[in-house]
Short mmCIF file of C-alpha atoms in Angstrom, two decimals:
data_model
loop_
_atom_site.label_atom_id
_atom_site.label_comp_id
_atom_site.label_asym_id
_atom_site.label_seq_id
_atom_site.Cartn_x
_atom_site.Cartn_y
_atom_site.Cartn_z
CA MET A 310 -1.04 -16.86 17.84
CA THR A 311 -0.88 -20.50 15.68
CA VAL A 312 -3.40 -21.34 13.23
CA PRO A 313 -4.37 -24.95 13.13
CA PHE A 314 -3.48 -26.49 9.61
CA TRP A 315 -7.36 -26.94 8.62
CA VAL A 316 -7.92 -23.19 8.41
CA TRP A 317 -4.74 -22.46 6.11
CA ALA A 318 -6.26 -24.84 4.09
CA ALA A 319 -9.74 -23.66 4.02
CA THR A 320 -7.79 -20.47 3.12
CA VAL A 321 -5.90 -21.75 0.74
CA GLY A 322 -8.71 -23.25 -0.87
CA GLY A 323 -11.05 -20.10 -1.32
CA ILE A 324 -8.35 -17.83 -2.58
CA ALA A 325 -7.85 -20.54 -5.25
CA VAL A 326 -11.04 -20.92 -6.30
CA LEU A 327 -10.94 -16.44 -6.39
CA VAL A 328 -7.66 -17.11 -8.77
CA ALA A 329 -9.54 -19.57 -10.79
CA ILE A 330 -12.57 -17.34 -11.04
CA ASP A 331 -10.26 -14.86 -12.36
CA ILE A 332 -8.60 -16.89 -15.08
CA TRP A 333 -12.36 -18.18 -16.02
CA HIS A 334 -13.63 -14.54 -16.35
CA ALA A 335 -9.93 -13.62 -18.66
CA ARG A 336 -10.61 -16.39 -21.11
CA SER A 337 -11.56 -14.83 -24.04
CA PRO A 338 -9.07 -11.45 -25.39
CA HIS A 339 -11.06 -8.81 -24.47
CA GLU A 340 -11.49 -4.93 -23.43
CA VAL A 341 -12.47 -4.56 -20.17
CA SER A 342 -14.70 -1.72 -19.91
CA PHE A 343 -15.21 0.71 -16.87
CA ARG A 344 -18.45 -1.44 -15.96
CA GLU A 345 -16.47 -4.40 -15.22
CA ALA A 346 -13.76 -3.37 -13.78
CA THR A 347 -15.67 -1.16 -11.38
CA LEU A 348 -18.04 -4.90 -10.54
CA TRP A 349 -14.48 -6.98 -9.91
CA SER A 350 -13.29 -4.20 -8.47
CA VAL A 351 -15.75 -3.85 -5.63
CA ILE A 352 -16.41 -7.53 -5.58
CA TYR A 353 -12.85 -8.67 -4.88
CA ILE A 354 -12.36 -5.54 -1.79
CA ALA A 355 -15.59 -7.15 -0.81
CA VAL A 356 -14.65 -9.95 -0.11
CA ALA A 357 -11.24 -8.91 1.57
CA VAL A 358 -13.42 -6.25 3.84
CA ILE A 359 -15.33 -9.49 4.64
CA PHE A 360 -12.64 -11.34 5.50
CA GLY A 361 -10.75 -9.05 7.79
CA VAL A 362 -14.48 -8.67 9.61
CA ILE A 363 -14.19 -12.51 10.02
CA LEU A 364 -10.89 -11.69 11.43
CA LEU A 365 -11.56 -9.56 14.03
CA PHE A 366 -14.28 -11.91 15.95
CA THR A 367 -12.79 -15.35 15.47
CA MET A 368 -8.91 -13.93 16.36
CA GLY A 369 -9.49 -10.80 18.29
CA THR A 370 -9.27 -7.12 17.55
CA GLN A 371 -5.34 -7.46 17.44
CA SER A 372 -4.66 -9.45 14.59
CA GLY A 373 -8.11 -7.92 12.61
CA THR A 374 -5.97 -5.05 12.87
CA GLU A 375 -3.17 -6.19 12.13
CA TYR A 376 -4.62 -7.52 8.77
CA PHE A 377 -6.53 -4.44 7.65
CA ALA A 378 -3.03 -2.29 8.23
CA GLY A 379 -1.17 -4.80 6.00
CA TYR A 380 -4.06 -5.23 3.52
CA LEU A 381 -4.00 -1.10 2.74
CA VAL A 382 -0.66 -1.34 2.98
CA GLU A 383 0.03 -3.55 0.08
CA LYS A 384 -2.64 -2.48 -1.96
CA SER A 385 -1.36 1.09 -1.27
CA LEU A 386 2.22 -0.33 -2.77
CA SER A 387 -0.12 -2.68 -5.46
CA VAL A 388 -1.03 0.51 -7.72
CA ASP A 389 2.14 2.16 -7.52
CA ASN A 390 2.99 -0.91 -9.02
CA LEU A 391 0.12 -0.47 -11.74
CA PHE A 392 2.17 2.35 -12.63
CA ILE A 393 5.13 0.17 -13.72
CA PHE A 394 2.55 -2.19 -15.34
CA ALA A 395 1.27 0.98 -17.70
CA VAL A 396 4.52 1.52 -18.67
CA ILE A 397 5.34 -1.98 -19.40
CA LEU A 398 1.58 -2.36 -21.27
CA GLY A 399 2.73 1.30 -23.48
CA GLN A 400 5.97 -0.01 -24.31
CA PHE A 401 5.30 -3.45 -25.69
CA ALA A 402 1.75 -1.69 -27.40
CA VAL A 403 0.01 -4.54 -26.24
CA PRO A 404 -3.48 -4.65 -27.65
CA LYS A 405 -6.02 -3.69 -24.87
CA ARG A 406 -8.34 -7.04 -25.92
CA HIS A 407 -4.85 -9.14 -24.13
CA GLN A 408 -4.07 -6.80 -21.70
CA GLN A 409 -5.85 -8.37 -18.54
CA LYS A 410 -4.40 -11.94 -19.75
CA VAL A 411 -0.85 -10.33 -19.28
CA LEU A 412 -1.76 -8.73 -15.90
CA LEU A 413 -3.35 -11.88 -14.38
CA TRP A 414 -0.23 -13.73 -15.00
CA GLY A 415 1.43 -10.88 -12.96
CA VAL A 416 -0.96 -11.32 -10.06
CA ILE A 417 -0.70 -15.28 -10.00
CA GLY A 418 2.92 -14.59 -10.37
CA ALA A 419 3.11 -12.21 -7.91
CA LEU A 420 1.39 -14.52 -5.43
CA VAL A 421 3.35 -17.57 -5.66
CA MET A 422 6.61 -15.07 -5.27
CA ARG A 423 5.32 -14.21 -2.15
CA ALA A 424 4.00 -16.97 -0.48
CA ILE A 425 8.15 -18.15 -1.10
CA PHE A 426 9.34 -15.19 0.68
CA ILE A 427 6.96 -15.28 3.01
CA ALA A 428 7.73 -18.66 4.33
CA ILE A 429 11.31 -17.88 3.99
CA GLY A 430 11.04 -14.74 6.07
CA ALA A 431 8.79 -16.33 9.55
CA ALA A 432 11.85 -18.71 9.12
CA VAL A 433 14.42 -16.13 9.42
CA ILE A 434 12.80 -14.11 11.73
CA SER A 435 12.06 -16.85 13.85
CA ALA A 436 15.81 -17.97 14.29
CA PHE A 437 17.37 -14.42 13.83
CA ALA A 438 15.67 -11.47 15.57
CA PHE A 439 18.67 -9.12 14.20
CA VAL A 440 16.81 -9.68 10.73
CA PHE A 441 13.59 -6.57 12.13
CA VAL A 442 16.46 -4.29 11.86
CA ILE A 443 17.58 -5.88 8.68
CA PHE A 444 14.05 -5.40 7.23
CA GLY A 445 13.95 -1.67 8.69
CA ALA A 446 17.27 -0.49 7.05
CA PHE A 447 15.99 -1.95 3.72
CA LEU A 448 12.67 0.23 3.79
CA LEU A 449 14.50 3.27 4.78
CA TYR A 450 16.71 2.59 1.89
CA THR A 451 13.70 1.72 -0.14
CA ALA A 452 11.65 5.11 0.74
CA TYR A 453 14.45 7.52 -0.26
CA THR A 454 14.56 5.62 -3.47
CA LEU A 455 11.12 6.18 -4.24
CA ILE A 456 11.95 9.86 -3.47
CA ARG A 457 15.33 10.12 -5.30
CA GLN A 458 13.56 8.43 -7.76
CA HIS A 459 10.01 10.40 -8.05
CA GLY A 460 9.35 12.15 -11.68
CA GLN A 461 11.81 10.13 -13.15
CA GLU A 462 11.27 9.18 -17.04
CA PRO A 463 10.53 5.31 -17.65
CA LYS A 464 13.51 3.63 -18.82
CA ASP A 465 12.68 1.39 -21.88
CA MET A 466 11.36 -2.25 -20.85
CA HIS A 467 13.05 -3.51 -23.69
CA ASP A 468 16.74 -3.68 -21.83
CA ASN A 469 15.25 -5.63 -18.98
CA ARG A 470 17.14 -8.96 -18.29
CA ALA A 471 13.52 -10.77 -18.52
CA VAL A 472 13.46 -9.56 -22.18
CA LYS A 473 17.64 -11.19 -22.71
CA LEU A 474 17.48 -14.54 -20.95
CA VAL A 475 14.27 -15.30 -22.85
CA ARG A 476 15.62 -14.39 -26.53
CA ARG A 477 19.13 -15.91 -25.58
CA PHE A 478 17.47 -19.40 -24.92
CA VAL A 479 14.26 -19.21 -26.75
CA THR A 480 12.38 -18.51 -29.91
CA VAL A 481 10.81 -15.61 -30.77
CA HIS A 482 8.58 -15.42 -33.04
CA GLU A 483 7.96 -11.81 -33.53
CA ASP A 484 6.01 -11.90 -36.54
CA ALA A 485 3.96 -14.76 -35.83
CA GLY A 486 0.59 -12.71 -36.64
CA ASP A 487 2.15 -12.83 -40.43
CA HIS A 488 2.06 -16.47 -40.85
CA GLU A 489 -1.58 -18.15 -42.45
CA GLY A 490 -3.41 -20.20 -40.49
CA TYR A 491 -2.17 -18.23 -37.18
CA LYS A 492 -4.58 -16.92 -35.32
CA ASP A 493 -3.80 -13.77 -32.53
CA ASP A 494 -5.81 -15.57 -29.63
CA GLY A 495 -3.28 -14.06 -26.84
CA LYS A 496 -1.05 -17.27 -26.79
CA LEU A 497 1.82 -17.02 -25.23
CA THR A 498 3.50 -19.77 -27.69
CA ALA A 499 3.05 -21.09 -30.86
CA ARG A 500 4.75 -23.95 -33.34
CA ILE A 501 5.22 -22.24 -36.98
CA ASN A 502 6.98 -23.65 -40.00
CA GLY A 503 7.03 -26.79 -37.14
CA LYS A 504 9.31 -24.72 -35.10
CA TRP A 505 8.35 -24.50 -31.84
CA GLY A 506 9.19 -20.80 -30.32
CA VAL A 507 7.18 -18.15 -27.88
CA THR A 508 4.57 -15.04 -28.83
CA PRO A 509 5.55 -11.31 -28.29
CA LEU A 510 2.81 -10.80 -25.53
CA PHE A 511 5.09 -14.48 -24.11
CA ILE A 512 7.95 -11.44 -23.20
CA VAL A 513 5.79 -8.82 -22.11
CA VAL A 514 4.71 -11.74 -18.84
CA ALA A 515 8.77 -12.41 -18.67
CA VAL A 516 8.96 -8.66 -18.15
CA ILE A 517 6.09 -8.15 -15.45
CA LEU A 518 6.92 -11.37 -13.67
CA SER A 519 10.74 -9.82 -13.30
CA VAL A 520 9.37 -7.08 -12.03
CA ASP A 521 7.26 -9.22 -9.69
CA LEU A 522 9.94 -10.10 -7.83
CA VAL A 523 11.33 -6.93 -7.29
CA PHE A 524 7.82 -5.75 -5.98
CA ALA A 525 8.15 -8.70 -3.09
CA LEU A 526 11.53 -7.60 -2.28
CA ASP A 527 9.88 -4.83 -1.05
CA SER A 528 6.30 -5.59 -0.21
CA ILE A 529 6.90 -8.63 2.77
CA PRO A 530 9.68 -6.54 4.75
CA ALA A 531 6.91 -3.71 4.79
CA ILE A 532 4.16 -6.24 5.70
CA PHE A 533 6.03 -8.12 8.63
CA GLY A 534 6.81 -4.63 9.66
CA ILE A 535 3.36 -5.29 10.84
CA THR A 536 2.88 -8.30 12.07
CA GLN A 537 4.82 -11.45 12.32
CA ASN A 538 1.89 -13.30 12.18
CA ALA A 539 3.07 -15.86 8.51
CA TYR A 540 -1.04 -16.44 8.06
CA ILE A 541 -2.01 -12.66 8.15
CA VAL A 542 0.68 -11.86 6.16
CA PHE A 543 -0.08 -14.21 3.39
CA THR A 544 -3.85 -13.33 3.57
CA ALA A 545 -2.96 -9.55 3.83
CA ASN A 546 -0.71 -10.04 0.34
CA ALA A 547 -3.22 -12.15 -1.50
CA PHE A 548 -6.37 -10.68 -0.74
CA ALA A 549 -4.45 -7.05 -1.66
CA LEU A 550 -3.51 -9.34 -4.71
CA LEU A 551 -6.62 -10.71 -5.93
CA GLY A 552 -8.84 -7.85 -8.35
CA LEU A 553 -5.31 -5.89 -9.52
CA ARG A 554 -6.32 -6.79 -13.08
CA ALA A 555 -9.81 -5.12 -12.54
CA LEU A 556 -7.98 -2.73 -10.71
CA TYR A 557 -5.80 -1.85 -13.37
CA PHE A 558 -8.54 -1.05 -15.71
CA LEU A 559 -10.87 1.06 -13.20
CA LEU A 560 -8.07 3.16 -11.88
CA VAL A 561 -5.77 2.99 -15.88
CA GLY A 562 -7.60 6.69 -16.38
CA LEU A 563 -6.52 8.02 -12.88
CA LEU A 564 -2.70 6.94 -12.18
CA ASP A 565 -1.17 9.59 -13.92
CA ARG A 566 -3.15 12.10 -11.06
CA LEU A 567 -1.97 9.91 -8.36
CA VAL A 568 1.39 12.26 -8.52
CA HIS A 569 2.30 12.34 -4.71
CA LEU A 570 1.53 8.39 -4.00
CA SER A 571 5.03 7.68 -4.45
CA TYR A 572 6.00 10.42 -1.14
CA GLY A 573 2.96 8.48 0.95
CA LEU A 574 4.37 5.15 0.15
CA ALA A 575 8.30 6.49 0.99
CA PHE A 576 6.37 8.29 4.02
CA ILE A 577 4.90 4.97 5.08
CA LEU A 578 7.46 2.79 3.94
CA ALA A 579 10.01 4.80 6.39
CA PHE A 580 7.53 4.77 9.19
CA ILE A 581 7.34 1.14 9.27
CA GLY A 582 10.67 0.62 9.08
CA VAL A 583 11.91 2.76 12.39
CA LYS A 584 8.86 0.66 13.02
CA LEU A 585 10.81 -2.57 12.98
CA ILE A 586 14.19 -1.13 14.65
CA LEU A 587 12.58 -0.46 17.74
CA LEU A 588 10.54 -3.49 18.19
CA TYR A 589 13.54 -5.39 17.68
CA LEU A 590 15.51 -2.65 20.28
CA HIS A 591 12.82 -2.92 22.77
CA GLU A 592 12.73 -6.98 22.35
CA ASP A 593 16.31 -7.64 22.67
CA VAL A 594 18.11 -4.24 23.95
CA SER A 595 15.71 -2.49 26.58
CA PRO A 596 11.89 -3.20 27.27
CA SER A 597 11.92 0.79 28.27
CA ILE A 598 12.19 1.25 24.22
CA PRO A 599 9.02 2.12 23.03
CA GLU A 600 7.73 0.29 19.97
CA VAL A 601 5.01 1.74 17.68
CA PRO A 602 1.87 -0.28 18.40
CA THR A 603 -0.38 -1.74 15.81
CA TRP A 604 -3.40 0.29 16.04
CA LEU A 605 -1.28 3.45 15.42
CA SER A 606 0.11 1.81 12.32
CA LEU A 607 -3.09 1.92 10.71
CA VAL A 608 -3.96 5.47 11.91
CA VAL A 609 -0.84 6.52 10.24
CA ILE A 610 -0.88 4.78 7.10
CA VAL A 611 -4.95 5.93 6.42
CA ILE A 612 -4.30 9.47 7.10
CA THR A 613 -1.21 9.60 4.83
CA LEU A 614 -3.20 7.92 2.27
CA ALA A 615 -5.79 10.27 2.47
CA ILE A 616 -3.67 13.34 2.27
CA VAL A 617 -1.60 12.06 -0.60
CA THR A 618 -4.85 11.34 -2.76
CA VAL A 619 -6.11 14.53 -1.77
CA THR A 620 -3.50 16.52 -3.14
CA SER A 621 -2.51 14.68 -5.54
CA LEU A 622 -6.63 15.52 -7.17
CA MET A 623 -6.19 18.63 -6.40
CA SER A 624 -2.99 19.52 -7.54
CA THR A 625 -3.57 17.92 -11.16
CA ARG A 626 -7.65 18.79 -11.45
CA ASN A 627 -6.41 21.58 -14.00
CA GLY A 628 -4.51 19.04 -16.01
CA LYS A 629 -3.06 16.00 -15.90
CA SER A 630 0.46 15.46 -15.49
CA GLY A 631 2.42 12.39 -17.37
CA HIS A 632 3.03 9.39 -15.07
CA ALA A 633 2.51 6.69 -16.96
CA GLU A 634 2.49 5.90 -20.42
CA GLU A 635 -1.42 4.76 -21.68
CA PRO A 636 -1.28 1.17 -22.80
CA ALA A 637 -1.59 1.70 -26.64
CA GLU A 638 -2.57 -0.61 -29.94
CA THR A 639 -0.66 -1.65 -32.68
CA GLU A 640 -1.71 -0.38 -35.95
CA SER A 641 -2.35 -3.90 -37.46
CA GLY A 642 -4.25 -4.63 -33.74
CA GLU A 643 -3.33 -8.02 -34.29
CA GLN A 644 -0.08 -8.26 -32.99
CA GLY A 645 -0.02 -9.69 -29.12
CA ALA A 646 3.54 -6.91 -28.74
CA ASP A 647 6.07 -4.97 -30.68
CA THR A 648 9.11 -6.48 -29.24
CA ARG A 649 11.38 -6.03 -32.46
CA ASP A 650 13.70 -3.67 -30.39
CA ALA A 651 14.18 -5.27 -27.87
CA SER A 652 17.58 -6.88 -28.05
CA GLY A 653 19.18 -3.79 -27.78
CA THR A 654 22.20 -3.59 -25.46
CA GLY A 655 22.82 -1.80 -22.09
CA SER A 656 20.88 -3.10 -19.21
CA ASP A 657 20.10 -1.90 -14.87
CA SER A 658 19.58 -3.64 -12.57
CA ALA A 659 15.89 -4.98 -12.24
CA GLU A 660 14.97 -2.68 -8.77
CA GLN A 661 16.20 0.21 -11.41
CA GLU A 662 13.82 -0.71 -13.74
CA SER A 663 11.00 -1.51 -11.68
CA ARG A 664 11.02 1.58 -9.15
CA SER A 665 12.61 4.08 -12.75
CA SER A 666 8.70 5.61 -12.87
CA SER A 667 7.71 6.00 -9.05
#
């Protein structure tokens, strides 16, 4: 189904307004309360559901079902990503009043990266049908990786390649807070003693954006396994990411209890991978080969997420299982982040770093 340009323009404009509201809300550093996080999480989820209902009435049941299935997959992957964000914020000791700013930059970066990947993915799929098999195989490999790395200790994000690149090309004012006249208000850049540079908080944002890139490589094939409509792919991704900042503060106390989430996501990604391969075989090899209908995908996703949530909470009800580090305040409470050990040697691929705590 071809979506008119004005619909695209109106949708992108509406999403831009929501992002602007998020930026305005996070303009002043402060610790996000549970009540505030709950309110904004409910608002963003309600907006996403209302949008899906509008799709049902305007574009038909098929499009609406594809949107909700895609939204659930992307939201689930986003929750899984929060484990990594918690590790990063904890390892870099980002003060709680600055955490929402870091997460907001992560959401904006993810939106931009996924929009680019969606455009590329749509173009590649329209030109080469065999890419369905490649996407399917990639999702199967990702599912295997999630299971294999489940329970492993998170890697030290101070060794992230983004940290090394920033330190190589830009001056980092490690002790910016110790200089007279410098106000720690969450700035990412600073001019100290006449020399421009970045603050430790910039390092944390760079790490978040680097793992955003890897997350996009996982999520885009997954959503294309549900629908090939670029409009639905984009909106499902956008609405899943919007409100991620608030959702983090709502779920941060529960993240270490969702111990079976990676198993559920591995099953969902493997299911979608098989669906993609069957779709290629059905359309390009033989119509007698069955394809998985979208409604069945939605049912499988909902049931799987419900099961792993219940089993996770039941298995940890008598005690928490450490899955993610609780972000900690620095002793002084003034530094944006402590990154003084970030110049250590040794590196792994960005994908291994980002998935190490799954």
